[in-house]
Amino acid sequence: IAVHSGAGVPLLVETHVGAMSLKGRLLPMLAELDAAIGPEAGVNRLTVVDSEAGTVGMMLAMHEQTQMTFITVIKGQVLAGARIFGEGPWQKYREHDELREVEFHLRGKGAPPEGLIFRGVQMHRSDSRHPHTTLFATNAQLDDLPTVEVANCYLARWPRQEQIFRKARNGGGLEHSHG
């Protein structure tokens, strides 16, 4: 599990034997990082997390318990149970994709009885042989994080994060680490 700066510089890395739940470690790791940096650092943070954090309970914890700004992606059963509304117009994104603002309502474990409403950004490729729409979830306000930046920030996560692990494995000996 790695916490890194926007440029991919690792700030905190944990390795574990076997499978480790990101849900169980993410908030404690971020608290450790806050303790190490200290409140006087004045660091703004955008937490970009893969779909494992795309659950009602985890998004509620990130938003209400820590007040952190986050982006994740909603998939599977959580997406199937989401009610999407307030769709904005599609806008061109990159060469072949389109984005639009939406809101979505989630109910489920960890949510208050009335459910939760979050901002979303949908991305799709209209000319694809296998059409698929991705739903990015964020608690950032549109004025603070424009539509395009939600997609850019989430999509930049993969190459930056994976590059840390590639470098550690290819020369750093991570492939031999046992936690």
PDB file of C-alpha atoms in Angstrom:
ATOM      1  CA  ILE A   1       0.000   0.000   0.000  1.00  0.00           C
ATOM      2  CA  ALA A   2       1.571   3.286  -1.065  1.00  0.00           C
ATOM      3  CA  VAL A   3       0.796   6.909  -0.305  1.00  0.00           C
ATOM      4  CA  HIS A   4       2.638   9.202  -2.696  1.00  0.00           C
ATOM      5  CA  SER A   5       2.820  12.789  -3.805  1.00  0.00           C
ATOM      6  CA  GLY A   6       1.251  13.822  -7.079  1.00  0.00           C
ATOM      7  CA  ALA A   7       4.604  13.275  -8.763  1.00  0.00           C
ATOM      8  CA  GLY A   8       4.789   9.697  -7.555  1.00  0.00           C
ATOM      9  CA  VAL A   9       7.302  10.312  -4.770  1.00  0.00           C
ATOM     10  CA  PRO A  10       6.516   7.738  -2.055  1.00  0.00           C
ATOM     11  CA  LEU A  11       5.665   9.326   1.271  1.00  0.00           C
ATOM     12  CA  LEU A  12       4.625   6.166   3.088  1.00  0.00           C
ATOM     13  CA  VAL A  13       4.761   2.545   1.895  1.00  0.00           C
ATOM     14  CA  GLU A  14       3.596  -0.619   3.655  1.00  0.00           C
ATOM     15  CA  THR A  15       4.101  -4.172   2.485  1.00  0.00           C
ATOM     16  CA  HIS A  16       2.135  -7.112   3.841  1.00  0.00           C
ATOM     17  CA  VAL A  17       2.278 -10.854   3.396  1.00  0.00           C
ATOM     18  CA  GLY A  18      -0.769 -12.042   1.469  1.00  0.00           C
ATOM     19  CA  ALA A  19      -3.854 -10.001   0.784  1.00  0.00           C
ATOM     20  CA  MET A  20      -4.426  -6.808   2.737  1.00  0.00           C
ATOM     21  CA  SER A  21      -7.642  -4.811   2.754  1.00  0.00           C
ATOM     22  CA  LEU A  22      -7.084  -1.256   1.642  1.00  0.00           C
ATOM     23  CA  LYS A  23     -10.277  -0.318   3.491  1.00  0.00           C
ATOM     24  CA  GLY A  24      -8.748  -1.405   6.779  1.00  0.00           C
ATOM     25  CA  ARG A  25      -5.413   0.367   6.288  1.00  0.00           C
ATOM     26  CA  LEU A  26      -6.107   3.541   4.280  1.00  0.00           C
ATOM     27  CA  LEU A  27      -7.444   5.825   7.010  1.00  0.00           C
ATOM     28  CA  PRO A  28      -4.840   4.737   9.618  1.00  0.00           C
ATOM     29  CA  MET A  29      -2.050   5.276   7.054  1.00  0.00           C
ATOM     30  CA  LEU A  30      -3.312   8.762   6.243  1.00  0.00           C
ATOM     31  CA  ALA A  31      -3.477   9.540   9.976  1.00  0.00           C
ATOM     32  CA  GLU A  32       0.167   8.364  10.294  1.00  0.00           C
ATOM     33  CA  LEU A  33       1.140  10.617   7.412  1.00  0.00           C
ATOM     34  CA  ASP A  34      -0.657  13.584   8.981  1.00  0.00           C
ATOM     35  CA  ALA A  35       1.164  12.938  12.264  1.00  0.00           C
ATOM     36  CA  ALA A  36       4.524  12.775  10.474  1.00  0.00           C
ATOM     37  CA  ILE A  37       3.950  15.917   8.393  1.00  0.00           C
ATOM     38  CA  GLY A  38       2.258  17.887  11.151  1.00  0.00           C
ATOM     39  CA  PRO A  39      -0.587  20.391  10.875  1.00  0.00           C
ATOM     40  CA  GLU A  40       1.758  23.325  10.336  1.00  0.00           C
ATOM     41  CA  ALA A  41       2.789  21.946   6.943  1.00  0.00           C
ATOM     42  CA  GLY A  42      -0.373  23.409   5.412  1.00  0.00           C
ATOM     43  CA  VAL A  43      -0.499  20.661   2.791  1.00  0.00           C
ATOM     44  CA  ASN A  44      -3.629  20.349   0.671  1.00  0.00           C
ATOM     45  CA  ARG A  45      -4.433  16.767  -0.128  1.00  0.00           C
ATOM     46  CA  LEU A  46      -6.463  15.068  -2.802  1.00  0.00           C
ATOM     47  CA  THR A  47      -6.745  11.349  -2.077  1.00  0.00           C
ATOM     48  CA  VAL A  48      -7.177   9.230  -5.203  1.00  0.00           C
ATOM     49  CA  VAL A  49      -8.075   5.634  -4.419  1.00  0.00           C
ATOM     50  CA  ASP A  50      -9.026   2.677  -6.595  1.00  0.00           C
ATOM     51  CA  SER A  51     -12.495   1.117  -6.602  1.00  0.00           C
ATOM     52  CA  GLU A  52     -11.910  -0.688  -3.313  1.00  0.00           C
ATOM     53  CA  ALA A  53     -12.771   2.639  -1.664  1.00  0.00           C
ATOM     54  CA  GLY A  54     -15.893   3.018  -3.823  1.00  0.00           C
ATOM     55  CA  THR A  55     -18.299   1.849  -1.121  1.00  0.00           C
ATOM     56  CA  VAL A  56     -20.827   3.813   0.890  1.00  0.00           C
ATOM     57  CA  GLY A  57     -19.057   3.217   4.195  1.00  0.00           C
ATOM     58  CA  MET A  58     -15.586   4.084   2.928  1.00  0.00           C
ATOM     59  CA  MET A  59     -16.674   7.241   1.102  1.00  0.00           C
ATOM     60  CA  LEU A  60     -18.623   8.364   4.159  1.00  0.00           C
ATOM     61  CA  ALA A  61     -15.586   7.754   6.383  1.00  0.00           C
ATOM     62  CA  MET A  62     -13.249   9.639   4.054  1.00  0.00           C
ATOM     63  CA  HIS A  63     -15.637  12.564   3.732  1.00  0.00           C
ATOM     64  CA  GLU A  64     -17.093  12.939   7.219  1.00  0.00           C
ATOM     65  CA  GLN A  65     -14.478  11.456   9.527  1.00  0.00           C
ATOM     66  CA  THR A  66     -11.403  12.950   7.915  1.00  0.00           C
ATOM     67  CA  GLN A  67     -12.795  15.811   5.807  1.00  0.00           C
ATOM     68  CA  MET A  68     -10.416  14.724   3.033  1.00  0.00           C
ATOM     69  CA  THR A  69     -11.101  15.462  -0.598  1.00  0.00           C
ATOM     70  CA  PHE A  70     -11.127  12.236  -2.583  1.00  0.00           C
ATOM     71  CA  ILE A  71     -11.741  10.651  -5.967  1.00  0.00           C
ATOM     72  CA  THR A  72     -12.569   6.977  -6.425  1.00  0.00           C
ATOM     73  CA  VAL A  73     -14.408   4.922  -8.998  1.00  0.00           C
ATOM     74  CA  ILE A  74     -17.750   3.196  -8.479  1.00  0.00           C
ATOM     75  CA  LYS A  75     -18.091  -0.345  -9.836  1.00  0.00           C
ATOM     76  CA  GLY A  76     -19.923  -3.623  -9.429  1.00  0.00           C
ATOM     77  CA  GLN A  77     -22.757  -3.940  -6.902  1.00  0.00           C
ATOM     78  CA  VAL A  78     -22.288  -0.395  -5.633  1.00  0.00           C
ATOM     79  CA  LEU A  79     -22.716   0.976  -9.166  1.00  0.00           C
ATOM     80  CA  ALA A  80     -25.689  -1.319  -9.802  1.00  0.00           C
ATOM     81  CA  GLY A  81     -27.403   0.124  -6.700  1.00  0.00           C
ATOM     82  CA  ALA A  82     -26.615   3.754  -7.501  1.00  0.00           C
ATOM     83  CA  ARG A  83     -29.360   6.065  -8.756  1.00  0.00           C
ATOM     84  CA  ILE A  84     -27.765   8.529 -11.179  1.00  0.00           C
ATOM     85  CA  PHE A  85     -29.503  11.846 -11.813  1.00  0.00           C
ATOM     86  CA  GLY A  86     -28.812  15.473 -12.731  1.00  0.00           C
ATOM     87  CA  GLU A  87     -26.872  14.505 -15.836  1.00  0.00           C
ATOM     88  CA  GLY A  88     -25.097  17.391 -17.497  1.00  0.00           C
ATOM     89  CA  PRO A  89     -24.174  17.576 -21.184  1.00  0.00           C
ATOM     90  CA  TRP A  90     -21.382  15.399 -22.556  1.00  0.00           C
ATOM     91  CA  GLN A  91     -18.138  17.242 -23.317  1.00  0.00           C
ATOM     92  CA  LYS A  92     -15.192  16.062 -25.395  1.00  0.00           C
ATOM     93  CA  TYR A  93     -12.304  14.567 -23.418  1.00  0.00           C
ATOM     94  CA  ARG A  94      -9.023  13.404 -24.935  1.00  0.00           C
ATOM     95  CA  GLU A  95      -9.292  11.947 -28.448  1.00  0.00           C
ATOM     96  CA  HIS A  96     -12.106   9.432 -28.116  1.00  0.00           C
ATOM     97  CA  ASP A  97     -13.804   9.953 -24.765  1.00  0.00           C
ATOM     98  CA  GLU A  98     -16.530  12.168 -23.358  1.00  0.00           C
ATOM     99  CA  LEU A  99     -17.232  13.377 -19.819  1.00  0.00           C
ATOM    100  CA  ARG A 100     -20.273  14.710 -18.036  1.00  0.00           C
ATOM    101  CA  GLU A 101     -21.214  15.832 -14.554  1.00  0.00           C
ATOM    102  CA  VAL A 102     -23.796  13.779 -12.643  1.00  0.00           C
ATOM    103  CA  GLU A 103     -25.007  13.294  -9.122  1.00  0.00           C
ATOM    104  CA  PHE A 104     -25.699   9.888  -7.676  1.00  0.00           C
ATOM    105  CA  HIS A 105     -27.550   8.544  -4.691  1.00  0.00           C
ATOM    106  CA  LEU A 106     -26.241   5.553  -2.732  1.00  0.00           C
ATOM    107  CA  ARG A 107     -27.862   3.464  -0.055  1.00  0.00           C
ATOM    108  CA  GLY A 108     -26.344   0.553   1.756  1.00  0.00           C
ATOM    109  CA  LYS A 109     -24.195  -0.599   4.622  1.00  0.00           C
ATOM    110  CA  GLY A 110     -22.679   2.343   6.428  1.00  0.00           C
ATOM    111  CA  ALA A 111     -25.067   4.907   4.934  1.00  0.00           C
ATOM    112  CA  PRO A 112     -27.660   6.869   6.878  1.00  0.00           C
ATOM    113  CA  PRO A 113     -31.258   5.676   6.276  1.00  0.00           C
ATOM    114  CA  GLU A 114     -31.863   8.376   3.666  1.00  0.00           C
ATOM    115  CA  GLY A 115     -28.681   7.393   1.792  1.00  0.00           C
ATOM    116  CA  LEU A 116     -25.934   9.665   0.495  1.00  0.00           C
ATOM    117  CA  ILE A 117     -25.641  11.929  -2.528  1.00  0.00           C
ATOM    118  CA  PHE A 118     -22.252  12.459  -4.166  1.00  0.00           C
ATOM    119  CA  ARG A 119     -20.906  14.318  -7.156  1.00  0.00           C
ATOM    120  CA  GLY A 120     -19.910  12.089 -10.028  1.00  0.00           C
ATOM    121  CA  VAL A 121     -18.173  12.403 -13.357  1.00  0.00           C
ATOM    122  CA  GLN A 122     -19.095   9.863 -16.001  1.00  0.00           C
ATOM    123  CA  MET A 123     -16.661   8.989 -18.781  1.00  0.00           C
ATOM    124  CA  HIS A 124     -17.508   6.990 -21.876  1.00  0.00           C
ATOM    125  CA  ARG A 125     -16.233   6.228 -25.333  1.00  0.00           C
ATOM    126  CA  SER A 126     -19.187   6.471 -27.695  1.00  0.00           C
ATOM    127  CA  ASP A 127     -17.506   4.826 -30.696  1.00  0.00           C
ATOM    128  CA  SER A 128     -16.247   1.750 -28.820  1.00  0.00           C
ATOM    129  CA  ARG A 129     -17.175  -1.781 -29.906  1.00  0.00           C
ATOM    130  CA  HIS A 130     -17.775  -2.506 -26.220  1.00  0.00           C
ATOM    131  CA  PRO A 131     -19.403   0.654 -24.815  1.00  0.00           C
ATOM    132  CA  HIS A 132     -18.644   1.187 -21.141  1.00  0.00           C
ATOM    133  CA  THR A 133     -19.275   4.099 -18.814  1.00  0.00           C
ATOM    134  CA  THR A 134     -16.983   4.755 -15.854  1.00  0.00           C
ATOM    135  CA  LEU A 135     -18.310   6.644 -12.834  1.00  0.00           C
ATOM    136  CA  PHE A 136     -15.762   8.641 -10.857  1.00  0.00           C
ATOM    137  CA  ALA A 137     -17.000   9.707  -7.418  1.00  0.00           C
ATOM    138  CA  THR A 138     -15.712  12.746  -5.573  1.00  0.00           C
ATOM    139  CA  ASN A 139     -16.648  15.025  -2.732  1.00  0.00           C
ATOM    140  CA  ALA A 140     -14.782  17.946  -4.332  1.00  0.00           C
ATOM    141  CA  GLN A 141     -16.879  20.897  -5.434  1.00  0.00           C
ATOM    142  CA  LEU A 142     -16.899  21.720  -9.155  1.00  0.00           C
ATOM    143  CA  ASP A 143     -15.242  25.106  -8.471  1.00  0.00           C
ATOM    144  CA  ASP A 144     -12.378  23.358  -6.655  1.00  0.00           C
ATOM    145  CA  LEU A 145     -11.929  20.440  -9.059  1.00  0.00           C
ATOM    146  CA  PRO A 146     -13.341  20.900 -12.577  1.00  0.00           C
ATOM    147  CA  THR A 147     -14.857  17.967 -14.471  1.00  0.00           C
ATOM    148  CA  VAL A 148     -11.787  17.318 -16.615  1.00  0.00           C
ATOM    149  CA  GLU A 149      -9.483  17.406 -13.574  1.00  0.00           C
ATOM    150  CA  VAL A 150     -11.513  14.695 -11.808  1.00  0.00           C
ATOM    151  CA  ALA A 151     -10.839  12.332 -14.723  1.00  0.00           C
ATOM    152  CA  ASN A 152      -7.221  13.496 -15.141  1.00  0.00           C
ATOM    153  CA  CYS A 153      -6.401  12.990 -11.458  1.00  0.00           C
ATOM    154  CA  TYR A 154      -7.959   9.546 -11.272  1.00  0.00           C
ATOM    155  CA  LEU A 155      -6.427   8.318 -14.525  1.00  0.00           C
ATOM    156  CA  ALA A 156      -2.966   9.622 -13.510  1.00  0.00           C
ATOM    157  CA  ARG A 157      -3.057   7.427 -10.385  1.00  0.00           C
ATOM    158  CA  TRP A 158      -2.251   4.203 -12.170  1.00  0.00           C
ATOM    159  CA  PRO A 159       0.991   5.107 -13.964  1.00  0.00           C
ATOM    160  CA  ARG A 160       2.345   7.045 -10.983  1.00  0.00           C
ATOM    161  CA  GLN A 161       1.522   4.407  -8.391  1.00  0.00           C
ATOM    162  CA  GLU A 162       2.520   1.417 -10.459  1.00  0.00           C
ATOM    163  CA  GLN A 163       5.788   3.095 -11.432  1.00  0.00           C
ATOM    164  CA  ILE A 164       6.801   3.073  -7.743  1.00  0.00           C
ATOM    165  CA  PHE A 165       6.254  -0.667  -7.543  1.00  0.00           C
ATOM    166  CA  ARG A 166       8.008  -1.346 -10.875  1.00  0.00           C
ATOM    167  CA  LYS A 167      11.100   0.543  -9.749  1.00  0.00           C
ATOM    168  CA  ALA A 168      11.112  -1.191  -6.359  1.00  0.00           C
ATOM    169  CA  ARG A 169      10.699  -4.607  -7.971  1.00  0.00           C
ATOM    170  CA  ASN A 170      13.199  -4.035 -10.781  1.00  0.00           C
ATOM    171  CA  GLY A 171      16.304  -3.286  -8.790  1.00  0.00           C
ATOM    172  CA  GLY A 172      14.971  -2.550  -5.320  1.00  0.00           C
ATOM    173  CA  GLY A 173      14.291  -6.152  -4.355  1.00  0.00           C
ATOM    174  CA  LEU A 174      10.582  -5.705  -3.626  1.00  0.00           C
ATOM    175  CA  GLU A 175       9.855  -9.007  -5.355  1.00  0.00           C
ATOM    176  CA  HIS A 176      11.765 -10.689  -2.510  1.00  0.00           C
ATOM    177  CA  SER A 177      10.089  -8.757   0.320  1.00  0.00           C
ATOM    178  CA  HIS A 178       7.892 -10.699   2.726  1.00  0.00           C
ATOM    179  CA  GLY A 179       6.323  -7.758   4.529  1.00  0.00           C
TER     180      GLY A 179
END
